[in-house]
Structure formats: C-alpha cells, structure tokens
C-alpha cells in the first residue's frame, strides 16, 4: 500500500516524459520536412545521400591522395 503514491508519481512522470518526447519527435519531423522542401529534395533523394561519416572518410582519402600528388609535383 505504501508503493501506490510512488507508482502514481512515477506514472505521472513517465506520462510527461512520453508527451515531451512525442512533441520533440514531431518538431524534428517538421524541421526535416521544412528543410527538404527548402532544398527541394524528395525523401528518396535524401535517403540516397551517403551518410556523413562515409562522405568525410572519402574526402579525407581524396585529400591525402591530392597532398601526395602535390608533393610529387613539387619534387619534379
């Protein structure tokens, strides 16, 4: 019987947390939709974009290759 007030308080806190999380997710989805519209990207086009880490790795590799090529050109 002593647990009932605690459970009630926990239940209320959980409900508040779920409501906040739902509102946050809806806000994020709205922002994504607005940005897609602003950039005129369809959801399929956005899904086709490479993940940022893959793009960063590719750019770092290209940078290393170009630096090596630049050094070689300087030696010549």
N, CA, C and O atoms as a DFTB+ gen file, in Angstrom:
304 C
 N C O
     1  1       0.822      -1.198       0.000
     2  2       0.000       0.000       0.000
     3  2       0.864       1.259       0.000
     4  3       0.440       2.305      -0.491
     5  1       2.085       1.159       0.555
     6  2       2.967       2.329       0.582
     7  2       3.507       2.659      -0.810
     8  3       3.927       3.790      -1.055
     9  1       3.502       1.693      -1.716
    10  2       4.038       1.906      -3.055
    11  2       3.078       2.672      -3.963
    12  3       3.514       3.244      -4.962
    13  1       1.803       2.697      -3.648
    14  2       0.827       3.338      -4.538
    15  2       1.127       4.808      -4.812
    16  3       1.119       5.196      -5.980
    17  1       1.393       5.661      -3.802
    18  2       1.702       7.070      -4.118
    19  2       2.956       7.184      -4.999
    20  3       3.008       8.013      -5.907
    21  1       3.952       6.354      -4.727
    22  2       5.182       6.390      -5.526
    23  2       4.903       5.989      -6.964
    24  3       5.385       6.640      -7.891
    25  1       4.136       4.930      -7.162
    26  2       3.796       4.488      -8.514
    27  2       3.014       5.566      -9.244
    28  3       3.221       5.792     -10.436
    29  1       2.131       6.220      -8.541
    30  2       1.325       7.264      -9.156
    31  2       2.219       8.412      -9.619
    32  3       2.049       8.937     -10.720
    33  1       3.167       8.793      -8.774
    34  2       4.084       9.868      -9.129
    35  2       4.962       9.447     -10.302
    36  3       5.211      10.236     -11.214
    37  1       5.434       8.192     -10.276
    38  2       6.240       7.676     -11.390
    39  2       5.431       7.617     -12.672
    40  3       5.931       7.960     -13.744
    41  1       4.188       7.183     -12.565
    42  2       3.329       7.092     -13.743
    43  2       3.123       8.475     -14.360
    44  3       3.138       8.634     -15.580
    45  1       2.932       9.468     -13.498
    46  2       2.760      10.839     -13.999
    47  2       4.045      11.340     -14.661
    48  3       3.997      11.977     -15.712
    49  1       5.172      11.055     -14.054
    50  2       6.453      11.478     -14.628
    51  2       6.693      10.793     -15.977
    52  3       7.166      11.419     -16.926
    53  1       6.365       9.514     -16.046
    54  2       6.525       8.787     -17.305
    55  2       5.610       9.353     -18.386
    56  3       6.016       9.477     -19.541
    57  1       4.393       9.692     -18.021
    58  2       3.452      10.271     -18.986
    59  2       3.969      11.622     -19.487
    60  3       3.879      11.918     -20.679
    61  1       4.509      12.439     -18.582
    62  2       5.086      13.726     -19.000
    63  2       6.262      13.507     -19.940
    64  3       6.403      14.201     -20.946
    65  1       7.102      12.536     -19.603
    66  2       8.268      12.241     -20.438
    67  2       7.837      11.779     -21.833
    68  3       8.399      12.224     -22.834
    69  1       6.851      10.896     -21.900
    70  2       6.354      10.423     -23.201
    71  2       5.789      11.577     -24.022
    72  3       6.016      11.649     -25.230
    73  1       5.056      12.474     -23.377
    74  2       4.469      13.617     -24.083
    75  2       5.563      14.544     -24.616
    76  3       5.488      15.017     -25.750
    77  1       6.584      14.798     -23.783
    78  2       7.695      15.650     -24.228
    79  2       8.446      15.010     -25.380
    80  3       8.791      15.680     -26.353
    81  1       8.699      13.718     -25.272
    82  2       9.422      13.004     -26.329
    83  2       8.627      13.024     -27.634
    84  3       9.192      13.227     -28.708
    85  1       7.327      12.814     -27.535
    86  2       6.473      12.829     -28.722
    87  2       6.495      14.212     -29.372
    88  3       6.610      14.321     -30.593
    89  1       6.386      15.268     -28.564
    90  2       6.419      16.635     -29.091
    91  2       7.767      16.927     -29.746
    92  3       7.822      17.562     -30.799
    93  1       8.849      16.466     -29.128
    94  2      10.188      16.679     -29.675
    95  2      10.349      15.983     -31.022
    96  3      10.889      16.564     -31.963
    97  1       9.885      14.748     -31.112
    98  2       9.977      13.993     -32.365
    99  2       9.141      14.668     -33.450
   100  3       9.580      14.778     -34.595
   101  1       7.947      15.118     -33.097
   102  2       7.106      15.817     -34.072
   103  2       7.780      17.093     -34.558
   104  3       7.701      17.430     -35.739
   105  1       8.443      17.803     -33.649
   106  2       9.152      19.031     -34.023
   107  2      10.305      18.707     -34.962
   108  3      10.523      19.423     -35.940
   109  1      11.044      17.642     -34.681
   110  2      12.140      17.235     -35.557
   111  2      11.627      16.839     -36.932
   112  3      12.217      17.213     -37.946
   113  1      10.541      16.089     -36.977
   114  2       9.968      15.680     -38.259
   115  2       9.516      16.895     -39.053
   116  3       9.681      16.939     -40.272
   117  1       8.955      17.863     -38.380
   118  2       8.525      19.094     -39.043
   119  2       9.727      19.843     -39.611
   120  3       9.679      20.343     -40.734
   121  1      10.793      19.917     -38.837
   122  2      12.008      20.590     -39.299
   123  2      12.585      19.880     -40.516
   124  3      12.991      20.536     -41.475
   125  1      12.627      18.568     -40.493
   126  2      13.135      17.799     -41.628
   127  2      12.299      18.082     -42.869
   128  3      12.839      18.309     -43.952
   129  1      10.987      18.066     -42.709
   130  2      10.099      18.331     -43.842
   131  2      10.339      19.728     -44.402
   132  3      10.402      19.908     -45.619
   133  1      10.471      20.713     -43.524
   134  2      10.730      22.085     -43.974
   135  2      12.052      22.184     -44.713
   136  3      12.134      22.845     -45.748
   137  1      13.089      21.536     -44.198
   138  2      14.396      21.585     -44.845
   139  2      14.369      20.866     -46.188
   140  3      14.964      21.342     -47.155
   141  1      13.693      19.738     -46.259
   142  2      13.580      19.030     -47.530
   143  2      12.864      19.895     -48.556
   144  3      13.257      19.939     -49.722
   145  1      11.826      20.574     -48.127
   146  2      11.087      21.453     -49.026
   147  2      11.977      22.612     -49.471
   148  3      11.998      22.965     -50.650
   149  1      12.706      23.199     -48.532
   150  2      13.583      24.323     -48.860
   151  2      14.670      23.899     -49.839
   152  3      15.032      24.667     -50.730
   153  1      15.189      22.701     -49.686
   154  2      16.248      22.217     -50.568
   155  2      15.696      21.528     -51.809
   156  3      16.440      21.155     -52.716
   157  1      14.389      21.369     -51.832
   158  2      13.700      20.707     -52.936
   159  2      14.197      19.282     -53.142
   160  3      14.308      18.810     -54.274
   161  1      14.496      18.600     -52.035
   162  2      14.877      17.192     -52.081
   163  2      13.665      16.351     -51.735
   164  3      12.938      16.655     -50.790
   165  1      13.450      15.306     -52.491
   166  2      12.395      14.360     -52.139
   167  2      12.935      13.428     -51.063
   168  3      14.150      13.317     -50.901
   169  1      12.058      12.760     -50.327
   170  2      12.551      11.807     -49.322
   171  2      13.445      10.723     -49.931
   172  3      14.385      10.263     -49.282
   173  1      13.161      10.310     -51.175
   174  2      14.012       9.315     -51.835
   175  2      15.403       9.868     -52.111
   176  3      16.399       9.159     -51.966
   177  1      15.469      11.138     -52.511
   178  2      16.771      11.762     -52.760
   179  2      17.569      11.891     -51.464
   180  3      18.781      11.672     -51.453
   181  1      16.903      12.239     -50.392
   182  2      17.578      12.355     -49.094
   183  2      18.091      10.994     -48.651
   184  3      19.206      10.884     -48.142
   185  1      17.277       9.954     -48.844
   186  2      17.686       8.606     -48.450
   187  2      18.883       8.133     -49.268
   188  3      19.672       7.318     -48.791
   189  1      19.026       8.633     -50.489
   190  2      20.125       8.214     -51.354
   191  2      21.444       8.905     -51.005
   192  3      22.503       8.483     -51.469
   193  1      21.387       9.955     -50.195
   194  2      22.624      10.659     -49.822
   195  2      23.490       9.758     -48.951
   196  3      22.972       9.024     -48.109
   197  1      24.810       9.809     -49.149
   198  2      25.676       8.978     -48.304
   199  2      25.678       9.505     -46.870
   200  3      25.511      10.703     -46.644
   201  1      25.864       8.616     -45.914
   202  2      25.950       9.067     -44.522
   203  2      27.137      10.015     -44.358
   204  3      28.145       9.861     -45.048
   205  1      27.034      10.993     -43.456
   206  2      28.103      11.976     -43.296
   207  2      29.475      11.361     -43.024
   208  3      30.476      11.850     -43.548
   209  1      29.543      10.316     -42.227
   210  2      30.845       9.731     -41.904
   211  2      31.491       9.124     -43.133
   212  3      32.711       9.195     -43.287
   213  1      30.697       8.527     -44.013
   214  2      31.237       7.953     -45.247
   215  2      31.783       9.068     -46.121
   216  3      32.874       8.951     -46.678
   217  1      31.027      10.145     -46.243
   218  2      31.461      11.279     -47.067
   219  2      32.743      11.891     -46.490
   220  3      33.662      12.214     -47.242
   221  1      32.810      12.049     -45.192
   222  2      34.006      12.611     -44.550
   223  2      35.215      11.715     -44.822
   224  3      36.289      12.207     -45.169
   225  1      35.040      10.396     -44.665
   226  2      36.142       9.465     -44.919
   227  2      36.602       9.550     -46.367
   228  3      37.804       9.559     -46.634
   229  1      35.657       9.613     -47.308
   230  2      36.005       9.722     -48.721
   231  2      36.774      11.011     -48.998
   232  3      37.756      11.001     -49.740
   233  1      36.335      12.109     -48.408
   234  2      37.012      13.386     -48.610
   235  2      38.416      13.382     -47.988
   236  3      39.350      13.951     -48.553
   237  1      38.556      12.740     -46.830
   238  2      39.882      12.653     -46.210
   239  2      40.833      11.838     -47.086
   240  3      42.002      12.194     -47.233
   241  1      40.336      10.749     -47.666
   242  2      41.175       9.933     -48.544
   243  2      41.559      10.708     -49.803
   244  3      42.703      10.645     -50.253
   245  1      40.609      11.428     -50.359
   246  2      40.909      12.233     -51.548
   247  2      41.919      13.322     -51.206
   248  3      42.814      13.612     -52.000
   249  1      41.778      13.923     -50.032
   250  2      42.714      14.950     -49.586
   251  2      44.129      14.382     -49.465
   252  3      45.092      15.012     -49.902
   253  1      44.252      13.201     -48.878
   254  2      45.561      12.566     -48.746
   255  2      46.169      12.279     -50.126
   256  3      47.360      12.501     -50.346
   257  1      45.342      11.786     -51.047
   258  2      45.809      11.487     -52.396
   259  2      46.291      12.763     -53.084
   260  3      47.343      12.764     -53.724
   261  1      45.536      13.834     -52.958
   262  2      45.914      15.095     -53.598
   263  2      47.169      15.695     -52.963
   264  3      47.992      16.288     -53.660
   265  1      47.321      15.544     -51.654
   266  2      48.533      16.029     -50.996
   267  2      49.758      15.262     -51.489
   268  3      50.810      15.854     -51.730
   269  1      49.620      13.943     -51.638
   270  2      50.727      13.142     -52.146
   271  2      51.052      13.533     -53.571
   272  3      52.222      13.641     -53.938
   273  1      50.017      13.746     -54.382
   274  2      50.230      14.167     -55.773
   275  2      50.906      15.539     -55.820
   276  3      51.780      15.778     -56.654
   277  1      50.504      16.420     -54.937
   278  2      51.106      17.746     -54.862
   279  2      52.584      17.654     -54.485
   280  3      53.423      18.334     -55.076
   281  1      52.896      16.821     -53.514
   282  2      54.307      16.626     -53.121
   283  2      55.127      16.079     -54.287
   284  3      56.251      16.522     -54.524
   285  1      54.567      15.125     -55.005
   286  2      55.248      14.538     -56.157
   287  2      55.505      15.594     -57.226
   288  3      56.584      15.628     -57.818
   289  1      54.542      16.437     -57.471
   290  2      54.700      17.505     -58.456
   291  2      55.781      18.496     -58.014
   292  3      56.532      18.997     -58.851
   293  1      55.871      18.782     -56.720
   294  2      56.899      19.683     -56.212
   295  2      58.290      19.085     -56.375
   296  3      59.246      19.797     -56.682
   297  1      58.400      17.775     -56.167
   298  2      59.700      17.100     -56.339
   299  2      60.163      17.170     -57.784
   300  3      61.355      17.319     -58.055
   301  1      59.226      17.064     -58.702
   302  2      59.575      17.103     -60.125
   303  2      59.974      18.512     -60.477
   304  3      60.311      18.789     -61.629
